mmCIF file of C-alpha atoms and ligand atoms in Angstrom:
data_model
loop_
_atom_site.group_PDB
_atom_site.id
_atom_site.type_symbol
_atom_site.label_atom_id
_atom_site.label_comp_id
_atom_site.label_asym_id
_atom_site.label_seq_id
_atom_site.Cartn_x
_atom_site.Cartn_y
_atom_site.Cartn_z
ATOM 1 C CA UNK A 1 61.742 167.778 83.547
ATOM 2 C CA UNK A 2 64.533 170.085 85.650
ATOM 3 C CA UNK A 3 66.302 168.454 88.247
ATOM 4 C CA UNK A 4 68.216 170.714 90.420
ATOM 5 C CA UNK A 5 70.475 169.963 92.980
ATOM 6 C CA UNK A 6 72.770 172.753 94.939
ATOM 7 C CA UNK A 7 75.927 171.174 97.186
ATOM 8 C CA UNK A 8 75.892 173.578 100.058
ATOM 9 C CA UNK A 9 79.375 172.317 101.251
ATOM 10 C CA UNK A 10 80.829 173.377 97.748
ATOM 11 C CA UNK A 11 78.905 176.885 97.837
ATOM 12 C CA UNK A 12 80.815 179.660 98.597
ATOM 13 C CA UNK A 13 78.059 182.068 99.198
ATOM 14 C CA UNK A 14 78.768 183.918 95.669
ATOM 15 C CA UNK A 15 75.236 184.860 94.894
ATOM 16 C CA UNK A 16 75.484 184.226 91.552
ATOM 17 C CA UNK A 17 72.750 181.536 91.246
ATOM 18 C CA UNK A 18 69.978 184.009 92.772
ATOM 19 C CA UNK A 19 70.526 186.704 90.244
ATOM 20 C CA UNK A 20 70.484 184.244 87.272
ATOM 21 C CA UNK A 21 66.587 182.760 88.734
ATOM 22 C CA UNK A 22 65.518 183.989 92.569
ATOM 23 C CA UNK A 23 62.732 182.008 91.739
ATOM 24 C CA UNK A 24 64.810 179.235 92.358
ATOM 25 C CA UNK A 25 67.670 179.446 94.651
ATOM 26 C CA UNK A 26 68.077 182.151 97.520
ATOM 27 C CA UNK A 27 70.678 182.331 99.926
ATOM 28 C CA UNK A 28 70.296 181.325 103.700
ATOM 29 C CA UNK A 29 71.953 183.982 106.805
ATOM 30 C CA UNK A 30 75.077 182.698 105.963
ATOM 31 C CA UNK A 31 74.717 183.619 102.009
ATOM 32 C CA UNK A 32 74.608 179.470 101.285
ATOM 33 C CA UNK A 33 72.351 178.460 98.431
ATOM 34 C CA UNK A 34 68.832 177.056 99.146
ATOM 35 C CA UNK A 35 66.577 176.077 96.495
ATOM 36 C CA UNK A 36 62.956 177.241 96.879
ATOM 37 C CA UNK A 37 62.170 174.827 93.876
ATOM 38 C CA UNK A 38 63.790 171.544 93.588
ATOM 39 C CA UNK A 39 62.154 170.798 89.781
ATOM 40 C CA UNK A 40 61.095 173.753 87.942
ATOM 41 C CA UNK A 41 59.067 174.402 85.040
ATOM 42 C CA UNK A 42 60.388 174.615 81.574
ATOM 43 C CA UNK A 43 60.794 177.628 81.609
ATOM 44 C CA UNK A 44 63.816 178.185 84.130
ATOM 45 C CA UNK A 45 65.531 175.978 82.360
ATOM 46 C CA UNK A 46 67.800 178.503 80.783
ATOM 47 C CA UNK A 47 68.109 180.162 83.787
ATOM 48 C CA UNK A 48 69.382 177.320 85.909
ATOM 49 C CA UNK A 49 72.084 176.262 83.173
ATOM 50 C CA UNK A 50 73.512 179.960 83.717
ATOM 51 C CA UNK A 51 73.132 179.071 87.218
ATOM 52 C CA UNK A 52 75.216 176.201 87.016
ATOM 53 C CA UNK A 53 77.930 177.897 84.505
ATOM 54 C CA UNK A 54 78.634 180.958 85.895
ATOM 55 C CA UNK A 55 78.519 179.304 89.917
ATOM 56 C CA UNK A 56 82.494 180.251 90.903
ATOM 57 C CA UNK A 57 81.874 176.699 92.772
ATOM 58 C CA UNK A 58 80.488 174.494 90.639
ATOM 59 C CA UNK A 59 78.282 173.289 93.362
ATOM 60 C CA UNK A 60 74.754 173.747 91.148
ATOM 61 C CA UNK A 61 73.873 170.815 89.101
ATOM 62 C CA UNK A 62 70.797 170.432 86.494
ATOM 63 C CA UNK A 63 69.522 167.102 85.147
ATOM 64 C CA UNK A 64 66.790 167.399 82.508
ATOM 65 C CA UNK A 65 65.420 164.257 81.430
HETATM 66 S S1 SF4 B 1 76.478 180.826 92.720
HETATM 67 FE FE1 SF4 B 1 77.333 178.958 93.576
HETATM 68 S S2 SF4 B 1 78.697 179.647 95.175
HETATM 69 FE FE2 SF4 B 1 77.326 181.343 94.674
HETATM 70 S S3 SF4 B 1 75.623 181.166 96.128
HETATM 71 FE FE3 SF4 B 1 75.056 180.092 94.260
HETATM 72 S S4 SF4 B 1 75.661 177.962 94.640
HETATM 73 FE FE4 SF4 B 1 76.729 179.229 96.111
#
């Protein structure tokens, strides 16, 4: 199972995360990450580890377990 976790204080509003899954994270007014999904299926799992590499901030974190 995906565990995702997104540290809004690190975010820098990049919009990186959203174009790797917008199923997944979206941006709030301010362009900070939101997740819509806090453990997705399977099958964003690639997805959210592109998230997480290519974030400028490092602030997007996946557990699978
Ligand atoms: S890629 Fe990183 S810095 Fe950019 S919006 Fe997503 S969490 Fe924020």
């Amino acid at each position: 199972m995906l565990k995702i976790t997104a540290d809004t204080e690190r975010c820098v509003g990049a919009g990186q995360c959203v174009l790797s899954d917008p199923d997944v994270f979206d941006q709030d007014d301010e362009g900070v990450v939101t997740l819509l999904v806090e453990s997705p299926g399977a099958e964003h799992a690639e997805n959210v580890r592109q998230a997480a590499l290519i974030c400028p901030s490092q602030a997007i974190t996946v557990q699978e377990d």
